[in-house]
Amino acid sequence: MRVLSGIQPTGRFHWGNYFGAIRQYIQLQDEADDAFYFIANLHALTTIRDAQQLWQNTLDAAIDLLALGLDPEKATVFVQSDVPQVSELCWLLMTVTPMGLLERCHAYKDKKAKGLAAEAGLFAYPVLMAADILAYDSDTVPVGEDQVQHIEVCRDLAGSFNHLFGETFVLPKAKLLDSSAKVPGTDGEKMSKSYGNTLEVFEEPAVLRKKIMRIVTDSRPVDQPKDPESDHLFQLYSLFASPEQREEMAQRYRRGGFGYGEVKQALADLAVDYFAEARQRRQQLAARPKQVQEIIGDGGAVARRKAAEVLLRAQQACGVKPR
Ligand code: ADP
Ligand code: TRP
């Protein structure tokens, strides 16, 4: 099994990103024969137009991922744009991509539905994503539900290319990330940068505590029993709690006689503790940006070698290089 996934460097990672994606990538690096994880800076370029910000986000994403446990000994960790072969492959795929297929893809469709002008880059976004996947002969792509459509596009394009030019690409499968890990934000809605309700993995503990104290709760009186399962504060607490801690807290909810402030305090303690080691590793890495750049540079070299092999296969198949 060769696993591949990409994550856009559009801002600092929040708990939703960690429990919904990054933690599962880290688990998979042990299970897979091979794992490729990259920072999708070319995709982020469709939304970020500030050079300094994009590069800072990319470096931060690399440091965060390494600090959280992506291990360059087990996985190839790299930056998307360090593999120019992917952009070349993207063009070859573009020539077999029906416009109608891309018109149905949600990123473009949603923007257009809002009456906003979309760039060709946003339109072609799924083709670049297909190139990302096919360039490494990946067979397993762990993604959230919102990206499943793009894996289908990838399979379609690979299938068309294979049909036109002979077997060239491995058809990948989406591996749906555990959606029970959907993390609520401070307002109870899905945690997302676009809703401004996030709690960041590497937030300063003092700031994090303040943010946690401001989590929206209902106004049921202290003595009234509450249902833990439907409460987002309890769901957040469960992310960090041991099964025993979780059960104990659930019983307190059912008994009543406590204030939400106590739960928030307990949540803050657990969350700060949970990421303490990673925070320390992050500090060490951040103090040595050269070392981080070396790690992702080495990952890029490995990725380029593999992508060059697949690109040549595709170029020969369609006749832009002699066999
Ligand atoms: P955002 O919604 O903050 O922009 P992204 O779309 O960049 O986050 O998410 C990157 C990855 O993190 C995706 O794989 C997505 O499935 C996962 N993810 C994001 N938010 C959550 C959440 N609240 N719960 C679970 N997973 C999430
Ligand atoms: N589009 C993905 C996202 O926004 C990121 C991504 C880019 C990706 N290329 C990929 C994910 C290839 C999986 C495989 O989350």
Short mmCIF file of N, CA, C and O in Angstrom, two decimals, residues 173-265:
data_model
loop_
_atom_site.label_atom_id
_atom_site.label_comp_id
_atom_site.label_asym_id
_atom_site.label_seq_id
_atom_site.Cartn_x
_atom_site.Cartn_y
_atom_site.Cartn_z
N LYS A 173 -7.49 4.67 -4.69
CA LYS A 173 -8.77 4.62 -3.95
C LYS A 173 -8.73 5.65 -2.82
O LYS A 173 -7.70 5.83 -2.18
N ALA A 174 -9.88 6.29 -2.60
CA ALA A 174 -9.97 7.18 -1.43
C ALA A 174 -10.10 6.33 -0.17
O ALA A 174 -10.76 5.31 -0.18
N LYS A 175 -9.43 6.75 0.87
CA LYS A 175 -9.63 6.11 2.18
C LYS A 175 -10.25 7.19 3.05
O LYS A 175 -9.56 8.14 3.44
N LEU A 176 -11.55 7.03 3.27
CA LEU A 176 -12.26 8.09 4.00
C LEU A 176 -11.75 8.20 5.43
O LEU A 176 -11.72 7.19 6.15
N LEU A 177 -11.33 9.39 5.79
CA LEU A 177 -10.88 9.61 7.16
C LEU A 177 -12.04 9.41 8.11
O LEU A 177 -13.19 9.68 7.76
N ASP A 178 -11.74 8.94 9.28
CA ASP A 178 -12.76 8.64 10.28
C ASP A 178 -13.61 9.89 10.55
O ASP A 178 -13.14 10.86 11.15
N SER A 179 -14.87 9.84 10.09
CA SER A 179 -15.68 11.07 10.19
C SER A 179 -16.31 11.20 11.58
O SER A 179 -16.85 12.24 11.92
N SER A 180 -16.19 10.12 12.39
CA SER A 180 -16.68 10.27 13.77
C SER A 180 -15.77 11.26 14.50
O SER A 180 -16.08 11.73 15.58
N ALA A 181 -14.63 11.55 13.85
CA ALA A 181 -13.69 12.49 14.46
C ALA A 181 -14.05 13.94 14.09
O ALA A 181 -13.21 14.82 14.17
N LYS A 182 -15.30 14.17 13.65
CA LYS A 182 -15.67 15.55 13.31
C LYS A 182 -15.64 16.42 14.57
O LYS A 182 -16.32 16.15 15.55
N VAL A 183 -14.83 17.43 14.54
CA VAL A 183 -14.58 18.21 15.74
C VAL A 183 -15.41 19.49 15.73
O VAL A 183 -15.35 20.25 14.76
N PRO A 184 -16.20 19.74 16.77
CA PRO A 184 -16.97 20.98 16.81
C PRO A 184 -16.08 22.17 17.19
O PRO A 184 -15.08 22.01 17.89
N GLY A 185 -16.48 23.36 16.75
CA GLY A 185 -15.74 24.57 17.09
C GLY A 185 -16.29 25.22 18.35
O GLY A 185 -17.19 24.67 19.00
N THR A 186 -15.78 26.40 18.66
CA THR A 186 -16.15 27.07 19.91
C THR A 186 -17.64 27.47 19.93
O THR A 186 -18.18 27.76 20.99
N ASP A 187 -18.28 27.48 18.75
CA ASP A 187 -19.70 27.84 18.70
C ASP A 187 -20.60 26.61 18.52
O ASP A 187 -21.81 26.74 18.36
N GLY A 188 -19.99 25.41 18.52
CA GLY A 188 -20.77 24.20 18.36
C GLY A 188 -20.93 23.75 16.92
O GLY A 188 -21.30 22.61 16.65
N GLU A 189 -20.65 24.64 15.96
CA GLU A 189 -20.66 24.24 14.55
C GLU A 189 -19.36 23.50 14.26
O GLU A 189 -18.46 23.48 15.09
N LYS A 190 -19.24 22.89 13.04
CA LYS A 190 -18.00 22.20 12.68
C LYS A 190 -16.82 23.18 12.79
O LYS A 190 -16.91 24.32 12.32
N MET A 191 -15.75 22.74 13.44
CA MET A 191 -14.59 23.63 13.56
C MET A 191 -13.99 23.86 12.17
O MET A 191 -13.71 22.91 11.44
N SER A 192 -13.83 25.12 11.80
CA SER A 192 -13.29 25.44 10.48
C SER A 192 -12.75 26.87 10.47
O SER A 192 -13.35 27.75 11.08
N LYS A 193 -11.63 27.03 9.76
CA LYS A 193 -11.07 28.38 9.63
C LYS A 193 -12.10 29.34 9.09
O LYS A 193 -12.16 30.50 9.51
N SER A 194 -12.93 28.85 8.15
CA SER A 194 -13.87 29.78 7.52
C SER A 194 -14.99 30.21 8.47
O SER A 194 -15.67 31.18 8.19
N TYR A 195 -15.17 29.51 9.60
CA TYR A 195 -16.19 29.94 10.56
C TYR A 195 -15.60 30.74 11.72
O TYR A 195 -16.34 31.19 12.60
N GLY A 196 -14.28 30.87 11.77
CA GLY A 196 -13.65 31.63 12.85
C GLY A 196 -13.94 31.04 14.23
O GLY A 196 -14.06 31.78 15.20
N ASN A 197 -14.07 29.71 14.31
CA ASN A 197 -14.41 29.08 15.59
C ASN A 197 -13.36 28.05 16.01
O ASN A 197 -13.68 27.05 16.63
N THR A 198 -12.11 28.31 15.62
CA THR A 198 -11.07 27.29 15.79
C THR A 198 -10.30 27.41 17.10
O THR A 198 -10.21 28.49 17.69
N LEU A 199 -9.75 26.28 17.53
CA LEU A 199 -8.80 26.23 18.63
C LEU A 199 -7.54 25.61 18.02
O LEU A 199 -7.58 24.48 17.53
N GLU A 200 -6.44 26.37 18.02
CA GLU A 200 -5.24 25.91 17.33
C GLU A 200 -4.42 24.95 18.19
O GLU A 200 -4.31 25.13 19.41
N VAL A 201 -3.84 23.97 17.49
CA VAL A 201 -3.01 22.96 18.16
C VAL A 201 -1.86 23.61 18.94
O VAL A 201 -1.58 23.22 20.07
N PHE A 202 -1.21 24.60 18.32
CA PHE A 202 -0.05 25.19 18.98
C PHE A 202 -0.31 26.60 19.51
O PHE A 202 0.59 27.43 19.58
N GLU A 203 -1.54 26.84 19.88
CA GLU A 203 -1.88 28.12 20.52
C GLU A 203 -1.12 28.21 21.85
O GLU A 203 -0.92 27.19 22.53
N GLU A 204 -0.71 29.42 22.22
CA GLU A 204 -0.08 29.63 23.54
C GLU A 204 -1.05 29.16 24.63
O GLU A 204 -2.23 29.54 24.59
N PRO A 205 -0.58 28.37 25.59
CA PRO A 205 -1.50 27.83 26.61
C PRO A 205 -2.40 28.90 27.25
O PRO A 205 -3.60 28.67 27.41
N ALA A 206 -1.85 30.08 27.58
CA ALA A 206 -2.67 31.10 28.24
C ALA A 206 -3.78 31.59 27.32
O ALA A 206 -4.93 31.77 27.74
N VAL A 207 -3.45 31.77 26.05
CA VAL A 207 -4.45 32.23 25.08
C VAL A 207 -5.50 31.13 24.85
O VAL A 207 -6.70 31.40 24.77
N LEU A 208 -5.00 29.88 24.77
CA LEU A 208 -5.91 28.75 24.56
C LEU A 208 -6.93 28.67 25.70
O LEU A 208 -8.12 28.49 25.48
N ARG A 209 -6.44 28.82 26.94
CA ARG A 209 -7.35 28.76 28.09
C ARG A 209 -8.44 29.82 27.97
O ARG A 209 -9.61 29.55 28.20
N LYS A 210 -8.04 31.01 27.56
CA LYS A 210 -9.02 32.09 27.42
C LYS A 210 -10.05 31.74 26.37
O LYS A 210 -11.25 31.95 26.54
N LYS A 211 -9.56 31.18 25.25
CA LYS A 211 -10.48 30.82 24.16
C LYS A 211 -11.44 29.73 24.62
O LYS A 211 -12.62 29.74 24.26
N ILE A 212 -10.91 28.78 25.40
CA ILE A 212 -11.76 27.68 25.88
C ILE A 212 -12.82 28.22 26.83
O ILE A 212 -13.99 27.82 26.79
N MET A 213 -12.43 29.18 27.69
CA MET A 213 -13.41 29.75 28.62
C MET A 213 -14.54 30.47 27.88
O MET A 213 -15.63 30.66 28.42
N ARG A 214 -14.26 30.87 26.64
CA ARG A 214 -15.29 31.59 25.88
C ARG A 214 -16.15 30.68 25.00
O ARG A 214 -17.00 31.16 24.24
N ILE A 215 -15.94 29.36 25.09
CA ILE A 215 -16.76 28.42 24.31
C ILE A 215 -18.24 28.63 24.68
O ILE A 215 -18.58 28.73 25.86
N VAL A 216 -19.06 28.71 23.65
CA VAL A 216 -20.48 28.97 23.87
C VAL A 216 -21.16 27.75 24.50
O VAL A 216 -20.96 26.62 24.04
N THR A 217 -21.93 27.95 25.57
CA THR A 217 -22.69 26.84 26.17
C THR A 217 -24.14 27.29 26.37
O THR A 217 -24.44 28.49 26.25
N ASP A 218 -25.00 26.34 26.67
CA ASP A 218 -26.39 26.74 26.91
C ASP A 218 -26.51 27.28 28.34
O ASP A 218 -25.55 27.26 29.09
N SER A 219 -27.69 27.75 28.69
CA SER A 219 -27.80 28.45 29.97
C SER A 219 -28.53 27.62 31.02
O SER A 219 -29.18 28.16 31.91
N ARG A 220 -28.42 26.27 30.87
CA ARG A 220 -29.10 25.43 31.88
C ARG A 220 -28.46 25.64 33.25
O ARG A 220 -27.24 25.73 33.36
N PRO A 221 -29.29 25.70 34.29
CA PRO A 221 -28.74 25.97 35.63
C PRO A 221 -27.83 24.85 36.11
O PRO A 221 -27.93 23.71 35.65
N VAL A 222 -26.96 25.23 37.03
CA VAL A 222 -25.93 24.34 37.54
C VAL A 222 -26.49 23.00 38.02
O VAL A 222 -25.93 21.93 37.74
N ASP A 223 -27.63 23.03 38.73
CA ASP A 223 -28.09 21.78 39.35
C ASP A 223 -28.80 20.83 38.38
O ASP A 223 -29.00 19.67 38.67
N GLN A 224 -29.13 21.30 37.19
CA GLN A 224 -29.91 20.49 36.26
C GLN A 224 -29.04 19.42 35.57
O GLN A 224 -27.95 19.72 35.11
N PRO A 225 -29.53 18.15 35.47
CA PRO A 225 -28.78 17.13 34.73
C PRO A 225 -28.72 17.50 33.24
O PRO A 225 -29.64 18.14 32.72
N LYS A 226 -27.64 17.08 32.58
CA LYS A 226 -27.46 17.42 31.16
C LYS A 226 -27.07 16.17 30.38
O LYS A 226 -26.46 15.26 30.94
N ASP A 227 -27.41 16.18 29.08
CA ASP A 227 -27.06 15.03 28.23
C ASP A 227 -25.66 15.25 27.65
O ASP A 227 -25.45 16.18 26.87
N PRO A 228 -24.69 14.42 28.03
CA PRO A 228 -23.32 14.67 27.57
C PRO A 228 -23.17 14.53 26.06
O PRO A 228 -22.48 15.34 25.43
N GLU A 229 -23.82 13.50 25.47
CA GLU A 229 -23.54 13.18 24.07
C GLU A 229 -23.88 14.33 23.12
O GLU A 229 -23.27 14.49 22.08
N SER A 230 -24.87 15.15 23.48
CA SER A 230 -25.29 16.20 22.55
C SER A 230 -24.58 17.53 22.85
O SER A 230 -24.89 18.55 22.25
N ASP A 231 -23.62 17.50 23.78
CA ASP A 231 -22.98 18.75 24.17
C ASP A 231 -21.59 18.88 23.53
O ASP A 231 -20.75 17.99 23.67
N HIS A 232 -21.35 19.98 22.83
CA HIS A 232 -20.07 20.09 22.10
C HIS A 232 -18.88 20.23 23.04
O HIS A 232 -17.78 19.83 22.72
N LEU A 233 -19.12 20.79 24.22
CA LEU A 233 -18.03 20.90 25.19
C LEU A 233 -17.59 19.50 25.62
O LEU A 233 -16.39 19.20 25.73
N PHE A 234 -18.57 18.64 25.82
CA PHE A 234 -18.25 17.25 26.18
C PHE A 234 -17.53 16.54 25.03
O PHE A 234 -16.59 15.76 25.24
N GLN A 235 -17.97 16.82 23.79
CA GLN A 235 -17.30 16.21 22.63
C GLN A 235 -15.85 16.64 22.57
O GLN A 235 -14.95 15.84 22.29
N LEU A 236 -15.59 17.90 22.84
CA LEU A 236 -14.20 18.40 22.83
C LEU A 236 -13.41 17.73 23.95
O LEU A 236 -12.28 17.28 23.74
N TYR A 237 -14.02 17.64 25.13
CA TYR A 237 -13.36 17.00 26.27
C TYR A 237 -12.99 15.55 25.91
O TYR A 237 -11.89 15.08 26.22
N SER A 238 -13.90 14.88 25.21
CA SER A 238 -13.68 13.46 24.86
C SER A 238 -12.47 13.25 23.96
O SER A 238 -11.90 12.17 23.93
N LEU A 239 -12.12 14.28 23.17
CA LEU A 239 -10.97 14.14 22.28
C LEU A 239 -9.70 13.84 23.07
O LEU A 239 -8.81 13.14 22.60
N PHE A 240 -9.62 14.41 24.25
CA PHE A 240 -8.37 14.34 25.01
C PHE A 240 -8.44 13.39 26.20
O PHE A 240 -7.43 13.01 26.75
N ALA A 241 -9.66 13.04 26.62
CA ALA A 241 -9.83 12.28 27.87
C ALA A 241 -9.56 10.80 27.66
O ALA A 241 -9.77 10.26 26.57
N SER A 242 -9.10 10.13 28.71
CA SER A 242 -9.01 8.67 28.70
C SER A 242 -10.45 8.15 28.82
O SER A 242 -11.34 8.90 29.23
N PRO A 243 -10.68 6.87 28.47
CA PRO A 243 -12.04 6.33 28.58
C PRO A 243 -12.61 6.52 30.00
O PRO A 243 -13.80 6.83 30.15
N GLU A 244 -11.76 6.37 31.00
CA GLU A 244 -12.24 6.51 32.39
C GLU A 244 -12.63 7.96 32.67
O GLU A 244 -13.69 8.24 33.25
N GLN A 245 -11.78 8.90 32.24
CA GLN A 245 -12.09 10.32 32.46
C GLN A 245 -13.39 10.70 31.74
O GLN A 245 -14.21 11.45 32.26
N ARG A 246 -13.55 10.13 30.55
CA ARG A 246 -14.73 10.45 29.75
C ARG A 246 -15.99 9.95 30.45
O ARG A 246 -16.98 10.67 30.57
N GLU A 247 -15.94 8.72 30.96
CA GLU A 247 -17.08 8.11 31.63
C GLU A 247 -17.42 8.91 32.89
O GLU A 247 -18.59 9.19 33.18
N GLU A 248 -16.40 9.29 33.62
CA GLU A 248 -16.61 10.03 34.86
C GLU A 248 -17.29 11.38 34.56
O GLU A 248 -18.24 11.78 35.24
N MET A 249 -16.81 12.02 33.51
CA MET A 249 -17.40 13.31 33.13
C MET A 249 -18.85 13.12 32.68
O MET A 249 -19.73 13.92 33.01
N ALA A 250 -19.10 12.05 31.92
CA ALA A 250 -20.46 11.78 31.44
C ALA A 250 -21.40 11.61 32.64
O ALA A 250 -22.54 12.10 32.62
N GLN A 251 -20.91 10.94 33.66
CA GLN A 251 -21.76 10.74 34.85
C GLN A 251 -22.05 12.07 35.55
O GLN A 251 -23.16 12.32 36.01
N ARG A 252 -21.05 12.93 35.59
CA ARG A 252 -21.29 14.27 36.20
C ARG A 252 -22.37 15.02 35.43
O ARG A 252 -23.21 15.70 36.00
N TYR A 253 -22.31 14.91 34.09
CA TYR A 253 -23.33 15.56 33.27
C TYR A 253 -24.71 15.04 33.66
O TYR A 253 -25.65 15.80 33.84
N ARG A 254 -24.81 13.71 33.75
CA ARG A 254 -26.13 13.10 34.00
C ARG A 254 -26.63 13.42 35.41
O ARG A 254 -27.84 13.55 35.63
N ARG A 255 -25.69 13.57 36.34
CA ARG A 255 -26.09 13.90 37.72
C ARG A 255 -26.50 15.36 37.86
O ARG A 255 -27.35 15.72 38.65
N GLY A 256 -25.87 16.23 37.09
CA GLY A 256 -26.07 17.68 37.25
C GLY A 256 -25.27 18.18 38.45
O GLY A 256 -24.41 17.45 38.99
N GLY A 257 -25.52 19.41 38.84
CA GLY A 257 -24.82 19.93 40.01
C GLY A 257 -23.41 20.40 39.71
O GLY A 257 -22.54 20.33 40.57
N PHE A 258 -23.17 20.84 38.49
CA PHE A 258 -21.85 21.41 38.17
C PHE A 258 -22.04 22.53 37.16
O PHE A 258 -23.08 22.62 36.49
N GLY A 259 -21.03 23.39 37.04
CA GLY A 259 -21.10 24.46 36.05
C GLY A 259 -20.21 24.13 34.86
O GLY A 259 -19.27 23.36 34.99
N TYR A 260 -20.54 24.69 33.69
CA TYR A 260 -19.72 24.44 32.50
C TYR A 260 -18.29 24.95 32.68
O TYR A 260 -17.36 24.47 32.04
N GLY A 261 -18.13 25.94 33.55
CA GLY A 261 -16.79 26.47 33.81
C GLY A 261 -15.82 25.39 34.26
O GLY A 261 -14.66 25.38 33.87
N GLU A 262 -16.34 24.46 35.07
CA GLU A 262 -15.47 23.37 35.56
C GLU A 262 -15.03 22.47 34.41
O GLU A 262 -13.90 22.01 34.36
N VAL A 263 -15.97 22.19 33.48
CA VAL A 263 -15.64 21.33 32.34
C VAL A 263 -14.58 22.03 31.48
O VAL A 263 -13.63 21.41 31.01
N LYS A 264 -14.76 23.33 31.31
CA LYS A 264 -13.81 24.09 30.49
C LYS A 264 -12.41 24.03 31.10
O LYS A 264 -11.42 23.85 30.38
N GLN A 265 -12.37 24.18 32.41
CA GLN A 265 -11.09 24.11 33.11
C GLN A 265 -10.43 22.75 32.86
O GLN A 265 -9.24 22.66 32.52
#
